[in-house]
Amino acid sequence: PIFKKDCIDIWSGSIEHGMSFSQGIIPFLDNAVHIEDFVYGLENPTDCKPQLLGYLHSFSWLRDLKAGTDLSQIARKLVNIWMQAFETNPNNYDPYIGGIRIVNIALMYEFLTYGASSEFLKDLNKSIKKQVELLYLHLKNCKNVYTKLF
């Protein structure tokens, strides 16, 4: 495994938001997004509001799933959907959101992988490696020192 244990995360997420996922709803700001819209937003990013797209791609919602009860299967399902979309279209990679996503995966790694199939673990670790490589290439080629820092 890439990460041995969950890193310490000072925000535990929202139990209420986590339980919404079990009903097929992703809470976002003052709206409710259906899980089907998650898939649609990944496949059709130009039809999706930028704030929502950033939220879906950042994996910030993993905290809410962890705060709920027994929601790791839903988390793996959504991450798997994202990995498939990313695999077919890595050109949608945004280094800022990618960095946030890598941190969220690191923070939730134990939750996300506990009880997961060996195939999911292999795919997740391969995806993390690819994301880190893309972030590294972006930072390596970045001319603006402030962009490198933030």
GROMACS .gro file of N, CA and C in nm:
model
  450
    1PRO      N    1   0.082  -0.121   0.000
    1PRO     CA    2   0.000   0.000   0.000
    1PRO      C    3   0.086   0.126   0.000
    2ILE      N    4   0.031   0.230  -0.059
    2ILE     CA    5   0.103   0.357  -0.067
    2ILE      C    6   0.105   0.426   0.069
    3PHE      N    7  -0.007   0.424   0.140
    3PHE     CA    8  -0.017   0.486   0.271
    3PHE      C    9  -0.043   0.376   0.373
    4LYS      N   10   0.033   0.373   0.480
    4LYS     CA   11   0.019   0.268   0.581
    4LYS      C   12  -0.101   0.288   0.671
    5LYS      N   13  -0.134   0.411   0.702
    5LYS     CA   14  -0.238   0.440   0.799
    5LYS      C   15  -0.297   0.577   0.768
    6ASP      N   16  -0.423   0.598   0.807
    6ASP     CA   17  -0.481   0.730   0.786
    6ASP      C   18  -0.393   0.837   0.850
    7CYS      N   19  -0.372   0.944   0.776
    7CYS     CA   20  -0.306   1.060   0.835
    7CYS      C   21  -0.408   1.125   0.930
    8ILE      N   22  -0.362   1.209   1.017
    8ILE     CA   23  -0.453   1.275   1.110
    8ILE      C   24  -0.527   1.386   1.037
    9ASP      N   25  -0.658   1.384   1.046
    9ASP     CA   26  -0.743   1.482   0.981
    9ASP      C   27  -0.825   1.551   1.090
   10ILE      N   28  -0.812   1.682   1.100
   10ILE     CA   29  -0.880   1.751   1.210
   10ILE      C   30  -1.029   1.771   1.186
   11TRP      N   31  -1.075   1.753   1.062
   11TRP     CA   32  -1.217   1.765   1.035
   11TRP      C   33  -1.273   1.628   1.006
   12SER      N   34  -1.372   1.586   1.080
   12SER     CA   35  -1.421   1.449   1.067
   12SER      C   36  -1.530   1.433   0.962
   13GLY      N   37  -1.580   1.540   0.907
   13GLY     CA   38  -1.687   1.529   0.809
   13GLY      C   39  -1.823   1.538   0.876
   14SER      N   40  -1.927   1.532   0.795
   14SER     CA   41  -2.064   1.546   0.843
   14SER      C   42  -2.136   1.411   0.835
   15ILE      N   43  -2.184   1.365   0.949
   15ILE     CA   44  -2.259   1.238   0.951
   15ILE      C   45  -2.384   1.250   0.864
   16GLU      N   46  -2.454   1.363   0.875
   16GLU     CA   47  -2.577   1.383   0.795
   16GLU      C   48  -2.548   1.378   0.646
   17HIS      N   49  -2.441   1.445   0.606
   17HIS     CA   50  -2.405   1.443   0.464
   17HIS      C   51  -2.364   1.302   0.422
   18GLY      N   52  -2.291   1.235   0.508
   18GLY     CA   53  -2.250   1.098   0.478
   18GLY      C   54  -2.369   1.006   0.456
   19MET      N   55  -2.470   1.019   0.541
   19MET     CA   56  -2.587   0.933   0.529
   19MET      C   57  -2.669   0.967   0.404
   20SER      N   58  -2.659   1.091   0.356
   20SER     CA   59  -2.729   1.128   0.231
   20SER      C   60  -2.678   1.045   0.114
   21PHE      N   61  -2.548   1.014   0.118
   21PHE     CA   62  -2.490   0.933   0.010
   21PHE      C   63  -2.558   0.797   0.002
   22SER      N   64  -2.594   0.741   0.118
   22SER     CA   65  -2.658   0.608   0.118
   22SER      C   66  -2.797   0.614   0.055
   23GLN      N   67  -2.851   0.735   0.041
   23GLN     CA   68  -2.981   0.753  -0.025
   23GLN      C   69  -2.964   0.801  -0.169
   24GLY      N   70  -2.840   0.798  -0.218
   24GLY     CA   71  -2.815   0.834  -0.357
   24GLY      C   72  -2.801   0.983  -0.380
   25ILE      N   73  -2.779   1.060  -0.274
   25ILE     CA   74  -2.772   1.205  -0.286
   25ILE      C   75  -2.637   1.254  -0.235
   26ILE      N   76  -2.574   1.342  -0.313
   26ILE     CA   77  -2.450   1.405  -0.273
   26ILE      C   78  -2.484   1.548  -0.232
   27PRO      N   79  -2.470   1.580  -0.102
   27PRO     CA   80  -2.498   1.718  -0.060
   27PRO      C   81  -2.386   1.811  -0.107
   28PHE      N   82  -2.425   1.920  -0.169
   28PHE     CA   83  -2.327   2.016  -0.219
   28PHE      C   84  -2.381   2.156  -0.197
   29LEU      N   85  -2.312   2.233  -0.115
   29LEU     CA   86  -2.357   2.367  -0.075
   29LEU      C   87  -2.501   2.357  -0.028
   30ASP      N   88  -2.591   2.430  -0.089
   30ASP     CA   89  -2.731   2.425  -0.048
   30ASP      C   90  -2.813   2.336  -0.140
   31ASN      N   91  -2.748   2.256  -0.220
   31ASN     CA   92  -2.817   2.172  -0.319
   31ASN      C   93  -2.794   2.025  -0.289
   32ALA      N   94  -2.874   1.944  -0.351
   32ALA     CA   95  -2.855   1.799  -0.346
   32ALA      C   96  -2.832   1.751  -0.488
   33VAL      N   97  -2.723   1.681  -0.507
   33VAL     CA   98  -2.689   1.629  -0.639
   33VAL      C   99  -2.705   1.478  -0.634
   34HIS      N  100  -2.778   1.423  -0.730
   34HIS     CA  101  -2.795   1.278  -0.734
   34HIS      C  102  -2.666   1.212  -0.782
   35ILE      N  103  -2.644   1.093  -0.734
   35ILE     CA  104  -2.521   1.022  -0.770
   35ILE      C  105  -2.510   1.004  -0.921
   36GLU      N  106  -2.623   0.988  -0.989
   36GLU     CA  107  -2.620   0.978  -1.136
   36GLU      C  108  -2.559   1.104  -1.198
   37ASP      N  109  -2.583   1.220  -1.133
   37ASP     CA  110  -2.527   1.345  -1.182
   37ASP      C  111  -2.375   1.351  -1.161
   38PHE      N  112  -2.327   1.277  -1.061
   38PHE     CA  113  -2.183   1.265  -1.038
   38PHE      C  114  -2.118   1.204  -1.162
   39VAL      N  115  -2.176   1.095  -1.208
   39VAL     CA  116  -2.125   1.026  -1.327
   39VAL      C  117  -2.137   1.118  -1.447
   40TYR      N  118  -2.253   1.183  -1.464
   40TYR     CA  119  -2.274   1.271  -1.578
   40TYR      C  120  -2.173   1.386  -1.576
   41GLY      N  121  -2.149   1.444  -1.457
   41GLY     CA  122  -2.055   1.555  -1.445
   41GLY      C  123  -1.913   1.516  -1.482
   42LEU      N  124  -1.876   1.393  -1.450
   42LEU     CA  125  -1.742   1.346  -1.486
   42LEU      C  126  -1.730   1.323  -1.636
   43GLU      N  127  -1.837   1.271  -1.695
   43GLU     CA  128  -1.834   1.241  -1.838
   43GLU      C  129  -1.859   1.363  -1.925
   44ASN      N  130  -1.925   1.465  -1.870
   44ASN     CA  131  -1.960   1.585  -1.945
   44ASN      C  132  -1.922   1.710  -1.864
   45PRO      N  133  -1.795   1.733  -1.843
   45PRO     CA  134  -1.754   1.842  -1.755
   45PRO      C  135  -1.797   1.981  -1.799
   46THR      N  136  -1.815   2.002  -1.930
   46THR     CA  137  -1.855   2.135  -1.976
   46THR      C  138  -2.000   2.167  -1.939
   47ASP      N  139  -2.080   2.064  -1.908
   47ASP     CA  140  -2.220   2.086  -1.869
   47ASP      C  141  -2.236   2.104  -1.718
   48CYS      N  142  -2.127   2.100  -1.646
   48CYS     CA  143  -2.129   2.100  -1.500
   48CYS      C  144  -2.079   2.234  -1.448
   49LYS      N  145  -2.141   2.286  -1.341
   49LYS     CA  146  -2.094   2.410  -1.280
   49LYS      C  147  -1.951   2.389  -1.228
   50PRO      N  148  -1.863   2.487  -1.248
   50PRO     CA  149  -1.723   2.470  -1.206
   50PRO      C  150  -1.707   2.437  -1.058
   51GLN      N  151  -1.787   2.499  -0.970
   51GLN     CA  152  -1.775   2.469  -0.827
   51GLN      C  153  -1.810   2.324  -0.798
   52LEU      N  154  -1.916   2.275  -0.860
   52LEU     CA  155  -1.957   2.137  -0.839
   52LEU      C  156  -1.852   2.042  -0.897
   53LEU      N  157  -1.803   2.072  -1.013
   53LEU     CA  158  -1.700   1.988  -1.075
   53LEU      C  159  -1.575   1.981  -0.987
   54GLY      N  160  -1.534   2.094  -0.932
   54GLY     CA  161  -1.420   2.096  -0.842
   54GLY      C  162  -1.445   2.010  -0.719
   55TYR      N  163  -1.566   2.018  -0.665
   55TYR     CA  164  -1.601   1.938  -0.547
   55TYR      C  165  -1.598   1.789  -0.579
   56LEU      N  166  -1.656   1.751  -0.691
   56LEU     CA  167  -1.659   1.609  -0.729
   56LEU      C  168  -1.517   1.556  -0.750
   57HIS      N  169  -1.433   1.634  -0.815
   57HIS     CA  170  -1.296   1.590  -0.846
   57HIS      C  171  -1.202   1.598  -0.727
   58SER      N  172  -1.235   1.677  -0.627
   58SER     CA  173  -1.144   1.696  -0.513
   58SER      C  174  -1.149   1.582  -0.411
   59PHE      N  175  -1.255   1.503  -0.416
   59PHE     CA  176  -1.277   1.393  -0.320
   59PHE      C  177  -1.297   1.445  -0.178
   60SER      N  178  -1.335   1.571  -0.162
   60SER     CA  179  -1.364   1.625  -0.030
   60SER      C  180  -1.480   1.551   0.036
   61TRP      N  181  -1.567   1.495  -0.044
   61TRP     CA  182  -1.683   1.421   0.006
   61TRP      C  183  -1.644   1.291   0.076
   62LEU      N  184  -1.520   1.245   0.062
   62LEU     CA  185  -1.478   1.123   0.132
   62LEU      C  186  -1.489   1.138   0.284
   63ARG      N  187  -1.463   1.258   0.335
   63ARG     CA  188  -1.474   1.280   0.480
   63ARG      C  189  -1.617   1.254   0.528
   64ASP      N  190  -1.713   1.302   0.453
   64ASP     CA  191  -1.853   1.282   0.492
   64ASP      C  192  -1.890   1.135   0.489
   65LEU      N  193  -1.840   1.064   0.390
   65LEU     CA  194  -1.867   0.921   0.385
   65LEU      C  195  -1.802   0.848   0.502
   66LYS      N  196  -1.683   0.890   0.539
   66LYS     CA  197  -1.617   0.828   0.654
   66LYS      C  198  -1.693   0.857   0.783
   67ALA      N  199  -1.753   0.976   0.793
   67ALA     CA  200  -1.827   1.014   0.913
   67ALA      C  201  -1.954   0.931   0.929
   68GLY      N  202  -2.010   0.884   0.818
   68GLY     CA  203  -2.132   0.803   0.823
   68GLY      C  204  -2.101   0.662   0.871
   69THR      N  205  -2.201   0.579   0.867
   69THR     CA  206  -2.186   0.441   0.915
   69THR      C  207  -2.178   0.345   0.797
   70ASP      N  208  -2.067   0.271   0.789
   70ASP     CA  209  -2.049   0.165   0.689
   70ASP      C  210  -2.073   0.214   0.546
   71LEU      N  211  -2.006   0.321   0.510
   71LEU     CA  212  -2.024   0.378   0.376
   71LEU      C  213  -1.901   0.362   0.287
   72SER      N  214  -1.808   0.276   0.329
   72SER     CA  215  -1.685   0.261   0.250
   72SER      C  216  -1.713   0.200   0.113
   73GLN      N  217  -1.816   0.116   0.101
   73GLN     CA  218  -1.848   0.059  -0.031
   73GLN      C  219  -1.895   0.166  -0.127
   74ILE      N  220  -1.976   0.261  -0.076
   74ILE     CA  221  -2.020   0.372  -0.162
   74ILE      C  222  -1.900   0.456  -0.202
   75ALA      N  223  -1.810   0.481  -0.106
   75ALA     CA  224  -1.688   0.558  -0.136
   75ALA      C  225  -1.608   0.490  -0.247
   76ARG      N  226  -1.589   0.360  -0.234
   76ARG     CA  227  -1.512   0.287  -0.337
   76ARG      C  228  -1.583   0.291  -0.472
   77LYS      N  229  -1.716   0.282  -0.470
   77LYS     CA  230  -1.791   0.287  -0.596
   77LYS      C  231  -1.770   0.422  -0.666
   78LEU      N  232  -1.779   0.531  -0.590
   78LEU     CA  233  -1.762   0.664  -0.649
   78LEU      C  234  -1.618   0.686  -0.695
   79VAL      N  235  -1.522   0.641  -0.616
   79VAL     CA  236  -1.381   0.654  -0.655
   79VAL      C  237  -1.355   0.572  -0.780
   80ASN      N  238  -1.412   0.454  -0.787
   80ASN     CA  239  -1.395   0.369  -0.905
   80ASN      C  240  -1.454   0.436  -1.029
   81ILE      N  241  -1.571   0.496  -1.015
   81ILE     CA  242  -1.633   0.568  -1.127
   81ILE      C  243  -1.540   0.681  -1.172
   82TRP      N  244  -1.486   0.754  -1.073
   82TRP     CA  245  -1.395   0.864  -1.105
   82TRP      C  246  -1.270   0.810  -1.177
   83MET      N  247  -1.212   0.701  -1.124
   83MET     CA  248  -1.090   0.647  -1.185
   83MET      C  249  -1.114   0.605  -1.330
   84GLN      N  250  -1.231   0.547  -1.358
   84GLN     CA  251  -1.261   0.507  -1.495
   84GLN      C  252  -1.273   0.629  -1.586
   85ALA      N  253  -1.337   0.735  -1.536
   85ALA     CA  254  -1.351   0.858  -1.615
   85ALA      C  255  -1.215   0.924  -1.635
   86PHE      N  256  -1.133   0.924  -1.532
   86PHE     CA  257  -0.999   0.983  -1.540
   86PHE      C  258  -0.910   0.905  -1.635
   87GLU      N  259  -0.922   0.774  -1.631
   87GLU     CA  260  -0.842   0.688  -1.718
   87GLU      C  261  -0.872   0.715  -1.866
   88THR      N  262  -1.000   0.740  -1.896
   88THR     CA  263  -1.037   0.763  -2.036
   88THR      C  264  -1.012   0.907  -2.079
   89ASN      N  265  -1.001   1.000  -1.983
   89ASN     CA  266  -0.980   1.139  -2.020
   89ASN      C  267  -0.891   1.212  -1.919
   90PRO      N  268  -0.762   1.177  -1.911
   90PRO     CA  269  -0.674   1.244  -1.815
   90PRO      C  270  -0.644   1.389  -1.850
   91ASN      N  271  -0.686   1.434  -1.969
   91ASN     CA  272  -0.663   1.573  -2.008
   91ASN      C  273  -0.743   1.671  -1.924
   92ASN      N  274  -0.843   1.622  -1.852
   92ASN     CA  275  -0.921   1.708  -1.764
   92ASN      C  276  -0.849   1.734  -1.632
   93TYR      N  277  -0.725   1.690  -1.621
   93TYR     CA  278  -0.651   1.704  -1.495
   93TYR      C  279  -0.625   1.850  -1.463
   94ASP      N  280  -0.661   1.889  -1.343
   94ASP     CA  281  -0.634   2.023  -1.291
   94ASP      C  282  -0.536   2.006  -1.175
   95PRO      N  283  -0.417   2.064  -1.182
   95PRO     CA  284  -0.317   2.038  -1.079
   95PRO      C  285  -0.359   2.084  -0.939
   96TYR      N  286  -0.430   2.194  -0.930
   96TYR     CA  287  -0.474   2.242  -0.799
   96TYR      C  288  -0.572   2.143  -0.735
   97ILE      N  289  -0.674   2.106  -0.810
   97ILE     CA  290  -0.772   2.010  -0.759
   97ILE      C  291  -0.707   1.872  -0.743
   98GLY      N  292  -0.615   1.837  -0.832
   98GLY     CA  293  -0.545   1.710  -0.820
   98GLY      C  294  -0.466   1.701  -0.690
   99GLY      N  295  -0.402   1.810  -0.651
   99GLY     CA  296  -0.329   1.812  -0.525
   99GLY      C  297  -0.422   1.791  -0.406
  100ILE      N  298  -0.538   1.857  -0.410
  100ILE     CA  299  -0.637   1.840  -0.303
  100ILE      C  300  -0.686   1.696  -0.299
  101ARG      N  301  -0.711   1.639  -0.417
  101ARG     CA  302  -0.759   1.500  -0.424
  101ARG      C  303  -0.656   1.403  -0.366
  102ILE      N  304  -0.529   1.422  -0.399
  102ILE     CA  305  -0.424   1.335  -0.347
  102ILE      C  306  -0.420   1.342  -0.194
  103VAL      N  307  -0.432   1.462  -0.140
  103VAL     CA  308  -0.434   1.478   0.006
  103VAL      C  309  -0.555   1.408   0.066
  104ASN      N  310  -0.672   1.425   0.005
  104ASN     CA  311  -0.793   1.361   0.057
  104ASN      C  312  -0.783   1.208   0.051
  105ILE      N  313  -0.724   1.157  -0.054
  105ILE     CA  314  -0.704   1.011  -0.062
  105ILE      C  315  -0.609   0.966   0.049
  106ALA      N  316  -0.502   1.043   0.071
  106ALA     CA  317  -0.407   1.007   0.177
  106ALA      C  318  -0.475   1.008   0.313
  107LEU      N  319  -0.556   1.110   0.337
  107LEU     CA  320  -0.625   1.122   0.466
  107LEU      C  321  -0.727   1.010   0.489
  108MET      N  322  -0.788   0.963   0.382
  108MET     CA  323  -0.895   0.864   0.393
  108MET      C  324  -0.855   0.726   0.344
  109TYR      N  325  -0.726   0.705   0.321
  109TYR     CA  326  -0.679   0.582   0.258
  109TYR      C  327  -0.722   0.457   0.334
  110GLU      N  328  -0.704   0.456   0.464
  110GLU     CA  329  -0.740   0.337   0.542
  110GLU      C  330  -0.890   0.309   0.533
  111PHE      N  331  -0.971   0.415   0.547
  111PHE     CA  332  -1.117   0.401   0.533
  111PHE      C  333  -1.154   0.349   0.396
  112LEU      N  334  -1.093   0.405   0.295
  112LEU     CA  335  -1.126   0.372   0.157
  112LEU      C  336  -1.086   0.230   0.120
  113THR      N  337  -0.977   0.183   0.176
  113THR     CA  338  -0.925   0.053   0.133
  113THR      C  339  -0.960  -0.063   0.225
  114TYR      N  340  -1.011  -0.036   0.344
  114TYR     CA  341  -1.044  -0.144   0.437
  114TYR      C  342  -1.154  -0.233   0.375
  115GLY      N  343  -1.124  -0.358   0.357
  115GLY     CA  344  -1.220  -0.452   0.299
  115GLY      C  345  -1.233  -0.445   0.148
  116ALA      N  346  -1.147  -0.367   0.084
  116ALA     CA  347  -1.154  -0.352  -0.062
  116ALA      C  348  -1.094  -0.474  -0.131
  117SER      N  349  -1.138  -0.497  -0.253
  117SER     CA  350  -1.084  -0.607  -0.333
  117SER      C  351  -0.941  -0.575  -0.374
  118SER      N  352  -0.866  -0.677  -0.405
  118SER     CA  353  -0.727  -0.656  -0.450
  118SER      C  354  -0.725  -0.579  -0.582
  119GLU      N  355  -0.827  -0.598  -0.665
  119GLU     CA  356  -0.834  -0.526  -0.792
  119GLU      C  357  -0.853  -0.376  -0.768
  120PHE      N  358  -0.942  -0.340  -0.673
  120PHE     CA  359  -0.962  -0.199  -0.642
  120PHE      C  360  -0.833  -0.138  -0.587
  121LEU      N  361  -0.765  -0.210  -0.498
  121LEU     CA  362  -0.640  -0.160  -0.440
  121LEU      C  363  -0.535  -0.135  -0.548
  122LYS      N  364  -0.524  -0.229  -0.640
  122LYS     CA  365  -0.428  -0.215  -0.750
  122LYS      C  366  -0.464  -0.093  -0.836
  123ASP      N  367  -0.591  -0.080  -0.871
  123ASP     CA  368  -0.635   0.033  -0.954
  123ASP      C  369  -0.617   0.166  -0.882
  124LEU      N  370  -0.648   0.170  -0.752
  124LEU     CA  371  -0.634   0.293  -0.675
  124LEU      C  372  -0.487   0.334  -0.667
  125ASN      N  373  -0.400   0.241  -0.635
  125ASN     CA  374  -0.258   0.273  -0.623
  125ASN      C  375  -0.200   0.317  -0.758
  126LYS      N  376  -0.244   0.255  -0.865
  126LYS     CA  377  -0.201   0.294  -1.000
  126LYS      C  378  -0.249   0.437  -1.031
  127SER      N  379  -0.373   0.467  -0.993
  127SER     CA  380  -0.429   0.600  -1.016
  127SER      C  381  -0.356   0.706  -0.935
  128ILE      N  382  -0.327   0.676  -0.809
  128ILE     CA  383  -0.254   0.771  -0.725
  128ILE      C  384  -0.118   0.800  -0.787
  129LYS      N  385  -0.050   0.696  -0.829
  129LYS     CA  386   0.082   0.712  -0.890
  129LYS      C  387   0.074   0.803  -1.012
  130LYS      N  388  -0.027   0.782  -1.096
  130LYS     CA  389  -0.042   0.863  -1.217
  130LYS      C  390  -0.073   1.009  -1.181
  131GLN      N  391  -0.158   1.028  -1.080
  131GLN     CA  392  -0.192   1.164  -1.038
  131GLN      C  393  -0.071   1.238  -0.982
  132VAL      N  394   0.009   1.169  -0.902
  132VAL     CA  395   0.130   1.230  -0.846
  132VAL      C  396   0.227   1.264  -0.958
  133GLU      N  397   0.241   1.176  -1.056
  133GLU     CA  398   0.330   1.203  -1.169
  133GLU      C  399   0.284   1.326  -1.247
  134LEU      N  400   0.153   1.338  -1.270
  134LEU     CA  401   0.100   1.455  -1.342
  134LEU      C  402   0.123   1.583  -1.262
  135LEU      N  403   0.103   1.576  -1.132
  135LEU     CA  404   0.126   1.693  -1.048
  135LEU      C  405   0.275   1.731  -1.049
  136TYR      N  406   0.361   1.632  -1.040
  136TYR     CA  407   0.506   1.656  -1.046
  136TYR      C  408   0.544   1.723  -1.178
  137LEU      N  409   0.494   1.671  -1.290
  137LEU     CA  410   0.526   1.730  -1.421
  137LEU      C  411   0.477   1.873  -1.430
  138HIS      N  412   0.360   1.898  -1.377
  138HIS     CA  413   0.307   2.035  -1.379
  138HIS      C  414   0.398   2.128  -1.300
  139LEU      N  415   0.434   2.088  -1.180
  139LEU     CA  416   0.519   2.173  -1.095
  139LEU      C  417   0.659   2.188  -1.154
  140LYS      N  418   0.710   2.082  -1.213
  140LYS     CA  419   0.844   2.086  -1.273
  140LYS      C  420   0.848   2.186  -1.389
  141ASN      N  421   0.741   2.192  -1.467
  141ASN     CA  422   0.736   2.279  -1.584
  141ASN      C  423   0.679   2.417  -1.554
  142CYS      N  424   0.638   2.439  -1.431
  142CYS     CA  425   0.577   2.565  -1.393
  142CYS      C  426   0.681   2.675  -1.384
  143LYS      N  427   0.657   2.785  -1.449
  143LYS     CA  428   0.752   2.897  -1.449
  143LYS      C  429   0.726   2.992  -1.332
  144ASN      N  430   0.603   2.996  -1.284
  144ASN     CA  431   0.565   3.090  -1.180
  144ASN      C  432   0.594   3.030  -1.043
  145VAL      N  433   0.683   3.092  -0.967
  145VAL     CA  434   0.723   3.039  -0.837
  145VAL      C  435   0.603   3.037  -0.740
  146TYR      N  436   0.511   3.130  -0.752
  146TYR     CA  437   0.396   3.134  -0.662
  146TYR      C  438   0.300   3.018  -0.690
  147THR      N  439   0.286   2.982  -0.815
  147THR     CA  440   0.204   2.867  -0.849
  147THR      C  441   0.264   2.741  -0.789
  148LYS      N  442   0.395   2.732  -0.788
  148LYS     CA  443   0.460   2.615  -0.729
  148LYS      C  444   0.432   2.605  -0.581
  149LEU      N  445   0.421   2.721  -0.516
  149LEU     CA  446   0.398   2.720  -0.372
  149LEU      C  447   0.253   2.695  -0.335
  150PHE      N  448   0.160   2.736  -0.419
  150PHE     CA  449   0.019   2.721  -0.383
  150PHE      C  450  -0.047   2.623  -0.472
   0.00000   0.00000   0.00000
